[in-house]
Amino acid sequence: MSLRLLPHPLLTPMLAGIWLLLNNSIAPGQILLGTLLGWLIPLFTLRFWPEAIRIRHPWRMLRFFGVVLFDIVTANLVVAMRILGRPENLRPAFIELPLDLHSDLAISLLANTICLTPGTVSAQLSQDRRTLLVHALDAPDPEAVKASIKSRYEAPLKEVFETC
Amino acid sequence: MLDFLLSFLILAGAVFTFIGSLGLARLRDFYTRLHGPTKATTLGVGCLLIASSLYFSHQGNGVSLHEILITLFLFITAPVSAHLLAKAALHQDLPRVNDRRGHPRD
């Protein structure tokens, strides 16, 4: 499969899927049009996608999404409880999270995940891309938050997107 | 039966969205306020969208799934805006209450 004809093999089915969802139909014509768009758009926007995206373990990726989805639901419940509880009792903190990830996509996915999950918002990526500043809504123990982010989200992302 | 499920989902969605907005009023500094709208509302909107998907699928015009796209775009955009707001707040050096652990660098 030549890389010039199909520069981003993952983008094509994704765009086609989004096209079908937008149209809310799976008529053969729409599938054909979606595939065509999914093939042409990455070709024409090649310059926006400098790094090749490689996914090592698709199943681990799916599991990761499952975990994140579950955490989003619990995060919502937890944050709702915190808001309804006494705001004076909250212990907000800034936490510096040292990163083991290198690729841009993996870092942005991690930052995104952090924002969606329990009481944390990613605030700033340092200039050298080695630390991510995270704000936690209620963190009596910042080290525990750091450890849970690293083991729960960063480790699977590292396995999926990075070789070592 | 479906009516009960739908009304439960819509009510749950409304309650979560409301709690998220309530956070804006109840929490005490900019950084903690940021948490309300980014979290509690995702579940709120999620419940509403599931309800919408169920209802329109039941209407008989085939399965309605484009609500998934709204969820997807929401999950991509909400964290980005939260991140940018937090970053802007750091640059402005907005005051923090309760606790001063951790020091954000500029």
Short mmCIF file of N, CA, C and O in Angstrom, two decimals, chain A residues 4-138:
data_model
loop_
_atom_site.label_atom_id
_atom_site.label_comp_id
_atom_site.label_asym_id
_atom_site.label_seq_id
_atom_site.Cartn_x
_atom_site.Cartn_y
_atom_site.Cartn_z
N ARG A 4 1.81 7.36 -0.56
CA ARG A 4 1.45 8.59 -1.25
C ARG A 4 -0.02 8.61 -1.63
O ARG A 4 -0.67 9.65 -1.62
N LEU A 5 -0.54 7.43 -1.96
CA LEU A 5 -1.95 7.38 -2.33
C LEU A 5 -2.85 7.39 -1.10
O LEU A 5 -3.97 7.90 -1.14
N LEU A 6 -2.37 6.80 -0.01
CA LEU A 6 -3.20 6.71 1.19
C LEU A 6 -2.36 7.10 2.39
O LEU A 6 -1.91 6.27 3.15
N PRO A 7 -2.14 8.43 2.53
CA PRO A 7 -1.16 8.87 3.53
C PRO A 7 -1.56 8.55 4.97
O PRO A 7 -0.71 8.30 5.80
N HIS A 8 -2.85 8.58 5.25
CA HIS A 8 -3.28 8.32 6.63
C HIS A 8 -4.38 7.27 6.64
O HIS A 8 -5.55 7.61 6.60
N PRO A 9 -4.00 6.01 6.69
CA PRO A 9 -4.97 4.93 6.56
C PRO A 9 -6.07 4.97 7.62
O PRO A 9 -7.14 4.43 7.41
N LEU A 10 -5.80 5.62 8.77
CA LEU A 10 -6.83 5.65 9.82
C LEU A 10 -7.83 6.76 9.60
O LEU A 10 -8.99 6.66 9.98
N LEU A 11 -7.35 7.84 8.96
CA LEU A 11 -8.20 9.01 8.78
C LEU A 11 -9.35 8.71 7.81
O LEU A 11 -10.46 9.19 7.99
N THR A 12 -9.05 7.90 6.80
CA THR A 12 -10.06 7.62 5.78
C THR A 12 -11.33 6.97 6.35
O THR A 12 -12.42 7.52 6.17
N PRO A 13 -11.23 5.84 7.06
CA PRO A 13 -12.46 5.27 7.63
C PRO A 13 -13.11 6.18 8.65
O PRO A 13 -14.34 6.22 8.74
N MET A 14 -12.30 6.97 9.37
CA MET A 14 -12.89 7.87 10.36
C MET A 14 -13.74 8.94 9.68
O MET A 14 -14.87 9.20 10.10
N LEU A 15 -13.18 9.55 8.62
CA LEU A 15 -13.94 10.59 7.92
C LEU A 15 -15.18 10.00 7.28
O LEU A 15 -16.25 10.61 7.30
N ALA A 16 -15.02 8.80 6.70
CA ALA A 16 -16.18 8.16 6.08
C ALA A 16 -17.26 7.92 7.13
O ALA A 16 -18.45 8.16 6.89
N GLY A 17 -16.85 7.44 8.31
CA GLY A 17 -17.81 7.19 9.39
C GLY A 17 -18.51 8.47 9.81
O GLY A 17 -19.73 8.50 9.99
N ILE A 18 -17.73 9.55 9.93
CA ILE A 18 -18.33 10.83 10.34
C ILE A 18 -19.31 11.31 9.28
O ILE A 18 -20.40 11.80 9.59
N TRP A 19 -18.94 11.11 8.00
CA TRP A 19 -19.85 11.50 6.90
C TRP A 19 -21.18 10.76 7.01
O TRP A 19 -22.26 11.34 6.91
N LEU A 20 -21.10 9.44 7.26
CA LEU A 20 -22.32 8.65 7.36
C LEU A 20 -23.16 9.09 8.56
O LEU A 20 -24.38 9.17 8.48
N LEU A 21 -22.48 9.39 9.68
CA LEU A 21 -23.22 9.83 10.86
C LEU A 21 -23.88 11.18 10.62
O LEU A 21 -25.02 11.41 11.03
N LEU A 22 -23.16 12.06 9.92
CA LEU A 22 -23.72 13.38 9.63
C LEU A 22 -24.98 13.26 8.80
O LEU A 22 -25.95 13.97 8.99
N ASN A 23 -24.94 12.31 7.84
CA ASN A 23 -26.10 12.15 6.98
C ASN A 23 -27.16 11.25 7.59
O ASN A 23 -28.26 11.15 7.08
N ASN A 24 -26.75 10.57 8.69
CA ASN A 24 -27.68 9.68 9.37
C ASN A 24 -28.25 8.62 8.43
O ASN A 24 -29.43 8.32 8.47
N SER A 25 -27.41 8.12 7.52
CA SER A 25 -27.92 7.08 6.63
C SER A 25 -26.80 6.16 6.20
O SER A 25 -25.63 6.54 6.22
N ILE A 26 -27.14 4.92 5.84
CA ILE A 26 -26.11 4.04 5.31
C ILE A 26 -26.50 3.56 3.92
O ILE A 26 -26.32 2.41 3.54
N ALA A 27 -27.05 4.49 3.14
CA ALA A 27 -27.35 4.18 1.74
C ALA A 27 -26.03 3.97 0.99
O ALA A 27 -25.04 4.61 1.32
N PRO A 28 -26.02 3.05 0.00
CA PRO A 28 -24.77 2.76 -0.72
C PRO A 28 -24.13 4.01 -1.30
O PRO A 28 -22.90 4.16 -1.27
N GLY A 29 -24.94 4.93 -1.82
CA GLY A 29 -24.40 6.16 -2.40
C GLY A 29 -23.63 6.96 -1.37
O GLY A 29 -22.55 7.48 -1.65
N GLN A 30 -24.20 7.05 -0.18
CA GLN A 30 -23.52 7.82 0.88
C GLN A 30 -22.23 7.14 1.30
O GLN A 30 -21.23 7.81 1.58
N ILE A 31 -22.23 5.80 1.36
CA ILE A 31 -21.00 5.08 1.72
C ILE A 31 -19.92 5.39 0.71
O ILE A 31 -18.77 5.69 1.05
N LEU A 32 -20.31 5.36 -0.59
CA LEU A 32 -19.34 5.63 -1.65
C LEU A 32 -18.80 7.05 -1.54
O LEU A 32 -17.58 7.28 -1.57
N LEU A 33 -19.73 8.02 -1.36
CA LEU A 33 -19.32 9.42 -1.24
C LEU A 33 -18.43 9.62 -0.03
O LEU A 33 -17.40 10.31 -0.10
N GLY A 34 -18.80 8.98 1.09
CA GLY A 34 -18.02 9.10 2.32
C GLY A 34 -16.61 8.57 2.13
O GLY A 34 -15.63 9.19 2.54
N THR A 35 -16.51 7.41 1.48
CA THR A 35 -15.18 6.83 1.25
C THR A 35 -14.35 7.73 0.35
O THR A 35 -13.16 7.95 0.59
N LEU A 36 -15.02 8.29 -0.68
CA LEU A 36 -14.31 9.19 -1.59
C LEU A 36 -13.77 10.41 -0.84
O LEU A 36 -12.61 10.78 -0.98
N LEU A 37 -14.65 11.00 -0.02
CA LEU A 37 -14.22 12.17 0.76
C LEU A 37 -13.11 11.78 1.73
O LEU A 37 -12.12 12.50 1.89
N GLY A 38 -13.28 10.61 2.36
CA GLY A 38 -12.28 10.16 3.31
C GLY A 38 -10.93 9.92 2.66
O GLY A 38 -9.89 10.02 3.30
N TRP A 39 -10.97 9.62 1.37
CA TRP A 39 -9.71 9.40 0.65
C TRP A 39 -9.11 10.73 0.19
O TRP A 39 -7.92 10.97 0.30
N LEU A 40 -10.00 11.64 -0.31
CA LEU A 40 -9.49 12.89 -0.89
C LEU A 40 -9.06 13.92 0.15
O LEU A 40 -8.06 14.59 -0.02
N ILE A 41 -9.82 14.03 1.23
CA ILE A 41 -9.51 15.07 2.22
C ILE A 41 -8.10 14.92 2.80
O ILE A 41 -7.34 15.89 2.83
N PRO A 42 -7.71 13.70 3.24
CA PRO A 42 -6.33 13.58 3.74
C PRO A 42 -5.30 13.90 2.66
O PRO A 42 -4.24 14.47 2.96
N LEU A 43 -5.60 13.61 1.40
CA LEU A 43 -4.65 13.92 0.33
C LEU A 43 -4.44 15.41 0.20
O LEU A 43 -3.32 15.90 0.07
N PHE A 44 -5.57 16.16 0.25
CA PHE A 44 -5.46 17.61 0.05
C PHE A 44 -4.97 18.35 1.28
O PHE A 44 -4.50 19.47 1.19
N THR A 45 -5.14 17.73 2.47
CA THR A 45 -4.73 18.42 3.69
C THR A 45 -3.46 17.80 4.26
O THR A 45 -3.18 17.91 5.44
N LEU A 46 -2.70 17.18 3.37
CA LEU A 46 -1.51 16.44 3.79
C LEU A 46 -0.58 17.27 4.66
O LEU A 46 0.02 16.78 5.60
N ARG A 47 -0.48 18.56 4.34
CA ARG A 47 0.48 19.40 5.05
C ARG A 47 0.11 19.62 6.51
O ARG A 47 0.95 19.99 7.31
N PHE A 48 -1.17 19.45 6.85
CA PHE A 48 -1.57 19.64 8.24
C PHE A 48 -1.21 18.45 9.11
O PHE A 48 -1.31 18.50 10.32
N TRP A 49 -0.86 17.35 8.51
CA TRP A 49 -0.65 16.11 9.28
C TRP A 49 0.77 15.62 9.11
O TRP A 49 1.01 14.62 8.46
N PRO A 50 1.71 16.35 9.69
CA PRO A 50 3.10 15.98 9.44
C PRO A 50 3.48 14.62 10.01
O PRO A 50 4.21 13.88 9.36
N GLU A 51 3.00 14.27 11.20
CA GLU A 51 3.47 13.00 11.74
C GLU A 51 2.52 11.86 11.37
O GLU A 51 1.31 12.02 11.35
N ALA A 52 3.11 10.75 11.02
CA ALA A 52 2.31 9.58 10.70
C ALA A 52 1.78 8.99 12.00
O ALA A 52 2.51 8.85 12.97
N ILE A 53 0.48 8.69 12.01
CA ILE A 53 -0.11 8.14 13.21
C ILE A 53 -0.07 6.62 13.15
O ILE A 53 -0.50 6.01 12.17
N ARG A 54 0.47 6.04 14.18
CA ARG A 54 0.59 4.60 14.19
C ARG A 54 -0.02 4.07 15.49
O ARG A 54 0.32 4.54 16.57
N ILE A 55 -0.94 3.16 15.36
CA ILE A 55 -1.55 2.59 16.56
C ILE A 55 -1.06 1.16 16.74
O ILE A 55 -1.21 0.34 15.84
N ARG A 56 -0.45 0.91 17.88
CA ARG A 56 0.17 -0.40 18.11
C ARG A 56 -0.84 -1.48 18.50
O ARG A 56 -0.86 -2.55 17.94
N HIS A 57 -1.61 -1.17 19.50
CA HIS A 57 -2.53 -2.19 20.02
C HIS A 57 -3.95 -1.66 19.99
O HIS A 57 -4.39 -1.03 20.95
N PRO A 58 -4.67 -1.90 18.88
CA PRO A 58 -6.02 -1.33 18.76
C PRO A 58 -6.92 -1.74 19.91
O PRO A 58 -7.75 -0.95 20.36
N TRP A 59 -6.77 -2.97 20.40
CA TRP A 59 -7.67 -3.41 21.47
C TRP A 59 -7.41 -2.67 22.77
O TRP A 59 -8.33 -2.35 23.51
N ARG A 60 -6.13 -2.39 23.01
CA ARG A 60 -5.81 -1.62 24.21
C ARG A 60 -6.38 -0.21 24.10
O ARG A 60 -6.80 0.38 25.07
N MET A 61 -6.39 0.30 22.85
CA MET A 61 -6.97 1.62 22.61
C MET A 61 -8.45 1.60 22.97
O MET A 61 -8.94 2.50 23.66
N LEU A 62 -9.15 0.55 22.52
CA LEU A 62 -10.57 0.46 22.83
C LEU A 62 -10.80 0.36 24.33
O LEU A 62 -11.70 0.97 24.88
N ARG A 63 -9.94 -0.44 24.98
CA ARG A 63 -10.07 -0.58 26.43
C ARG A 63 -9.86 0.76 27.11
O ARG A 63 -10.56 1.11 28.06
N PHE A 64 -8.86 1.50 26.58
CA PHE A 64 -8.59 2.83 27.13
C PHE A 64 -9.83 3.71 27.02
O PHE A 64 -10.22 4.38 27.98
N PHE A 65 -10.48 3.68 25.84
CA PHE A 65 -11.67 4.50 25.67
C PHE A 65 -12.77 4.06 26.64
O PHE A 65 -13.51 4.89 27.17
N GLY A 66 -12.87 2.75 26.86
CA GLY A 66 -13.86 2.25 27.82
C GLY A 66 -13.60 2.80 29.21
O GLY A 66 -14.51 3.31 29.87
N VAL A 67 -12.33 2.70 29.63
CA VAL A 67 -11.96 3.21 30.96
C VAL A 67 -12.29 4.68 31.07
O VAL A 67 -12.88 5.15 32.06
N VAL A 68 -11.93 5.45 30.00
CA VAL A 68 -12.16 6.90 30.03
C VAL A 68 -13.65 7.20 30.12
O VAL A 68 -14.08 8.05 30.91
N LEU A 69 -14.45 6.45 29.34
CA LEU A 69 -15.89 6.68 29.35
C LEU A 69 -16.46 6.45 30.74
O LEU A 69 -17.24 7.24 31.26
N PHE A 70 -16.01 5.35 31.36
CA PHE A 70 -16.45 5.03 32.72
C PHE A 70 -16.05 6.14 33.68
O PHE A 70 -16.84 6.59 34.51
N ASP A 71 -14.80 6.61 33.52
CA ASP A 71 -14.30 7.67 34.41
C ASP A 71 -15.04 8.98 34.21
O ASP A 71 -15.22 9.74 35.16
N ILE A 72 -15.48 9.23 32.96
CA ILE A 72 -16.23 10.47 32.72
C ILE A 72 -17.52 10.45 33.53
O ILE A 72 -17.88 11.43 34.17
N VAL A 73 -18.19 9.28 33.52
CA VAL A 73 -19.44 9.19 34.26
C VAL A 73 -19.18 9.38 35.76
O VAL A 73 -19.84 10.20 36.42
N THR A 74 -18.17 8.68 36.30
CA THR A 74 -17.90 8.84 37.74
C THR A 74 -17.44 10.27 38.03
O THR A 74 -17.84 10.85 39.03
N ALA A 75 -16.63 10.84 37.10
CA ALA A 75 -16.12 12.20 37.33
C ALA A 75 -17.29 13.17 37.46
O ALA A 75 -17.28 14.04 38.33
N ASN A 76 -18.28 12.97 36.60
CA ASN A 76 -19.43 13.85 36.66
C ASN A 76 -20.14 13.76 37.99
O ASN A 76 -20.51 14.76 38.59
N LEU A 77 -20.33 12.51 38.46
CA LEU A 77 -21.01 12.34 39.75
C LEU A 77 -20.19 12.97 40.87
O LEU A 77 -20.72 13.69 41.72
N VAL A 78 -18.86 12.70 40.84
CA VAL A 78 -18.00 13.22 41.90
C VAL A 78 -18.02 14.74 41.92
O VAL A 78 -18.22 15.37 42.96
N VAL A 79 -17.84 15.35 40.72
CA VAL A 79 -17.80 16.81 40.67
C VAL A 79 -19.15 17.39 41.09
O VAL A 79 -19.21 18.40 41.80
N ALA A 80 -20.24 16.72 40.69
CA ALA A 80 -21.56 17.20 41.11
C ALA A 80 -21.67 17.19 42.63
O ALA A 80 -22.16 18.16 43.23
N MET A 81 -21.18 16.11 43.27
CA MET A 81 -21.21 16.06 44.73
C MET A 81 -20.38 17.18 45.34
O MET A 81 -20.79 17.82 46.31
N ARG A 82 -19.20 17.41 44.77
CA ARG A 82 -18.31 18.45 45.30
C ARG A 82 -18.97 19.82 45.23
O ARG A 82 -18.87 20.62 46.13
N ILE A 83 -19.67 20.06 44.09
CA ILE A 83 -20.30 21.37 43.91
C ILE A 83 -21.41 21.56 44.93
O ILE A 83 -21.57 22.63 45.51
N LEU A 84 -22.17 20.45 45.17
CA LEU A 84 -23.28 20.56 46.10
C LEU A 84 -22.81 20.58 47.54
O LEU A 84 -23.50 21.05 48.42
N GLY A 85 -21.61 20.03 47.79
CA GLY A 85 -21.08 20.03 49.16
C GLY A 85 -20.58 21.42 49.54
O GLY A 85 -20.91 22.42 48.90
N ARG A 86 -19.78 21.48 50.59
CA ARG A 86 -19.32 22.79 51.04
C ARG A 86 -18.06 23.18 50.29
O ARG A 86 -17.04 22.51 50.42
N PRO A 87 -18.12 24.27 49.54
CA PRO A 87 -16.95 24.67 48.74
C PRO A 87 -15.74 24.99 49.61
O PRO A 87 -14.61 24.90 49.15
N GLU A 88 -15.96 25.35 50.90
CA GLU A 88 -14.81 25.70 51.75
C GLU A 88 -13.95 24.49 52.03
O GLU A 88 -12.78 24.61 52.37
N ASN A 89 -14.55 23.29 51.92
CA ASN A 89 -13.79 22.09 52.26
C ASN A 89 -12.93 21.58 51.12
O ASN A 89 -12.19 20.61 51.28
N LEU A 90 -13.08 22.19 49.94
CA LEU A 90 -12.29 21.71 48.82
C LEU A 90 -10.82 22.03 49.01
O LEU A 90 -10.48 23.04 49.62
N ARG A 91 -9.97 21.16 48.51
CA ARG A 91 -8.54 21.42 48.59
C ARG A 91 -7.96 21.45 47.18
O ARG A 91 -7.36 20.47 46.74
N PRO A 92 -8.16 22.55 46.46
CA PRO A 92 -7.63 22.62 45.09
C PRO A 92 -6.12 22.71 45.08
O PRO A 92 -5.52 23.21 46.04
N ALA A 93 -5.49 22.21 44.03
CA ALA A 93 -4.03 22.27 43.97
C ALA A 93 -3.58 22.25 42.52
O ALA A 93 -4.24 21.67 41.66
N PHE A 94 -2.45 22.90 42.27
CA PHE A 94 -1.79 22.74 40.98
C PHE A 94 -0.80 21.59 41.11
O PHE A 94 -0.07 21.49 42.10
N ILE A 95 -0.78 20.74 40.13
CA ILE A 95 0.10 19.58 40.18
C ILE A 95 0.95 19.58 38.92
O ILE A 95 0.43 19.74 37.81
N GLU A 96 2.23 19.38 39.09
CA GLU A 96 3.09 19.26 37.92
C GLU A 96 3.27 17.80 37.59
O GLU A 96 3.75 17.02 38.40
N LEU A 97 2.85 17.45 36.38
CA LEU A 97 2.89 16.06 35.98
C LEU A 97 4.03 15.85 34.99
O LEU A 97 3.97 16.35 33.88
N PRO A 98 5.07 15.13 35.39
CA PRO A 98 6.15 14.87 34.43
C PRO A 98 5.66 13.89 33.36
O PRO A 98 5.00 12.90 33.67
N LEU A 99 5.93 14.21 32.11
CA LEU A 99 5.39 13.39 31.01
C LEU A 99 6.42 12.37 30.52
O LEU A 99 7.60 12.66 30.42
N ASP A 100 5.92 11.17 30.21
CA ASP A 100 6.77 10.18 29.54
C ASP A 100 6.45 10.09 28.06
O ASP A 100 7.06 9.32 27.34
N LEU A 101 5.44 10.85 27.62
CA LEU A 101 5.02 10.76 26.22
C LEU A 101 5.81 11.73 25.37
O LEU A 101 6.25 12.77 25.84
N HIS A 102 5.98 11.40 24.11
CA HIS A 102 6.73 12.29 23.23
C HIS A 102 5.91 12.81 22.06
O HIS A 102 6.05 13.95 21.66
N SER A 103 5.06 11.96 21.50
CA SER A 103 4.38 12.40 20.28
C SER A 103 3.28 13.41 20.62
O SER A 103 2.65 13.35 21.68
N ASP A 104 3.09 14.35 19.70
CA ASP A 104 2.11 15.42 19.92
C ASP A 104 0.71 14.87 20.15
O ASP A 104 -0.01 15.32 21.02
N LEU A 105 0.36 13.88 19.33
CA LEU A 105 -1.00 13.35 19.42
C LEU A 105 -1.24 12.73 20.79
O LEU A 105 -2.28 12.95 21.41
N ALA A 106 -0.25 11.96 21.26
CA ALA A 106 -0.42 11.29 22.55
C ALA A 106 -0.55 12.33 23.66
O ALA A 106 -1.40 12.19 24.56
N ILE A 107 0.26 13.39 23.60
CA ILE A 107 0.19 14.42 24.64
C ILE A 107 -1.16 15.12 24.61
O ILE A 107 -1.79 15.34 25.64
N SER A 108 -1.63 15.43 23.38
CA SER A 108 -2.93 16.13 23.36
C SER A 108 -4.05 15.22 23.82
O SER A 108 -4.98 15.67 24.48
N LEU A 109 -3.96 13.92 23.48
CA LEU A 109 -4.98 13.00 23.97
C LEU A 109 -4.96 12.92 25.49
O LEU A 109 -6.00 12.90 26.14
N LEU A 110 -3.75 12.90 26.06
CA LEU A 110 -3.65 12.83 27.53
C LEU A 110 -4.24 14.08 28.15
O LEU A 110 -5.04 14.00 29.10
N ALA A 111 -3.88 15.27 27.59
CA ALA A 111 -4.40 16.52 28.15
C ALA A 111 -5.92 16.55 28.05
O ALA A 111 -6.62 16.95 28.99
N ASN A 112 -6.42 16.07 26.92
CA ASN A 112 -7.86 16.01 26.70
C ASN A 112 -8.53 15.11 27.73
O ASN A 112 -9.54 15.46 28.34
N THR A 113 -7.93 13.92 27.94
CA THR A 113 -8.49 12.96 28.89
C THR A 113 -8.50 13.55 30.29
O THR A 113 -9.47 13.40 31.03
N ILE A 114 -7.40 14.23 30.65
CA ILE A 114 -7.31 14.81 31.99
C ILE A 114 -8.44 15.80 32.21
O ILE A 114 -9.05 15.85 33.27
N CYS A 115 -8.74 16.59 31.17
CA CYS A 115 -9.82 17.56 31.31
C CYS A 115 -11.18 16.89 31.48
O CYS A 115 -12.06 17.43 32.13
N LEU A 116 -11.33 15.71 30.89
CA LEU A 116 -12.65 15.07 30.94
C LEU A 116 -12.87 14.26 32.21
O LEU A 116 -13.98 13.88 32.52
N THR A 117 -11.80 13.96 32.93
CA THR A 117 -11.93 13.01 34.04
C THR A 117 -11.75 13.65 35.41
O THR A 117 -11.42 14.82 35.49
N PRO A 118 -11.93 12.84 36.48
CA PRO A 118 -12.20 13.33 37.83
C PRO A 118 -11.49 14.59 38.28
O PRO A 118 -10.29 14.57 38.57
N GLY A 119 -12.24 15.67 38.38
CA GLY A 119 -11.77 16.89 39.04
C GLY A 119 -10.43 17.43 38.60
O GLY A 119 -9.74 18.06 39.40
N THR A 120 -10.03 17.22 37.37
CA THR A 120 -8.75 17.79 36.94
C THR A 120 -8.91 18.50 35.60
O THR A 120 -9.66 18.07 34.74
N VAL A 121 -8.18 19.60 35.44
CA VAL A 121 -8.12 20.31 34.16
C VAL A 121 -6.66 20.51 33.83
O VAL A 121 -5.88 20.92 34.69
N SER A 122 -6.27 20.19 32.62
CA SER A 122 -4.87 20.45 32.27
C SER A 122 -4.75 21.92 31.94
O SER A 122 -5.57 22.48 31.22
N ALA A 123 -3.73 22.58 32.49
CA ALA A 123 -3.66 24.03 32.37
C ALA A 123 -2.55 24.48 31.43
O ALA A 123 -2.72 25.43 30.69
N GLN A 124 -1.42 23.82 31.47
CA GLN A 124 -0.33 24.32 30.64
C GLN A 124 0.71 23.25 30.39
O GLN A 124 1.08 22.49 31.28
N LEU A 125 1.18 23.24 29.16
CA LEU A 125 2.28 22.34 28.81
C LEU A 125 3.55 23.17 28.82
O LEU A 125 3.60 24.25 28.25
N SER A 126 4.59 22.66 29.49
CA SER A 126 5.81 23.47 29.59
C SER A 126 6.49 23.59 28.24
O SER A 126 6.21 22.81 27.32
N GLN A 127 7.36 24.58 28.11
CA GLN A 127 8.02 24.86 26.84
C GLN A 127 8.71 23.63 26.26
O GLN A 127 8.67 23.39 25.06
N ASP A 128 9.37 22.86 27.14
CA ASP A 128 10.14 21.73 26.64
C ASP A 128 9.28 20.47 26.47
O ASP A 128 9.81 19.40 26.19
N ARG A 129 7.98 20.59 26.67
CA ARG A 129 7.05 19.46 26.51
C ARG A 129 7.34 18.31 27.45
O ARG A 129 7.07 17.15 27.14
N ARG A 130 7.93 18.59 28.60
CA ARG A 130 8.23 17.50 29.51
C ARG A 130 7.28 17.46 30.70
O ARG A 130 7.18 16.44 31.36
N THR A 131 6.64 18.58 31.02
CA THR A 131 5.70 18.56 32.15
C THR A 131 4.39 19.22 31.76
O THR A 131 4.35 20.15 30.97
N LEU A 132 3.33 18.69 32.34
CA LEU A 132 2.00 19.23 32.10
C LEU A 132 1.50 19.74 33.44
O LEU A 132 1.57 19.03 34.45
N LEU A 133 1.05 20.99 33.45
CA LEU A 133 0.52 21.55 34.68
C LEU A 133 -0.97 21.22 34.75
O LEU A 133 -1.71 21.51 33.84
N VAL A 134 -1.37 20.59 35.86
CA VAL A 134 -2.75 20.13 36.00
C VAL A 134 -3.36 20.82 37.20
O VAL A 134 -2.72 20.93 38.25
N HIS A 135 -4.59 21.28 37.06
CA HIS A 135 -5.28 21.83 38.23
C HIS A 135 -6.31 20.82 38.71
O HIS A 135 -7.12 20.34 37.93
N ALA A 136 -6.23 20.48 40.01
CA ALA A 136 -7.18 19.51 40.56
C ALA A 136 -8.17 20.25 41.44
O ALA A 136 -7.80 21.14 42.20
N LEU A 137 -9.44 19.88 41.31
CA LEU A 137 -10.50 20.55 42.08
C LEU A 137 -10.38 20.20 43.55
O LEU A 137 -10.51 21.04 44.42
N ASP A 138 -10.14 18.94 43.85
CA ASP A 138 -10.07 18.52 45.24
C ASP A 138 -9.00 17.45 45.37
O ASP A 138 -9.22 16.30 45.02
#
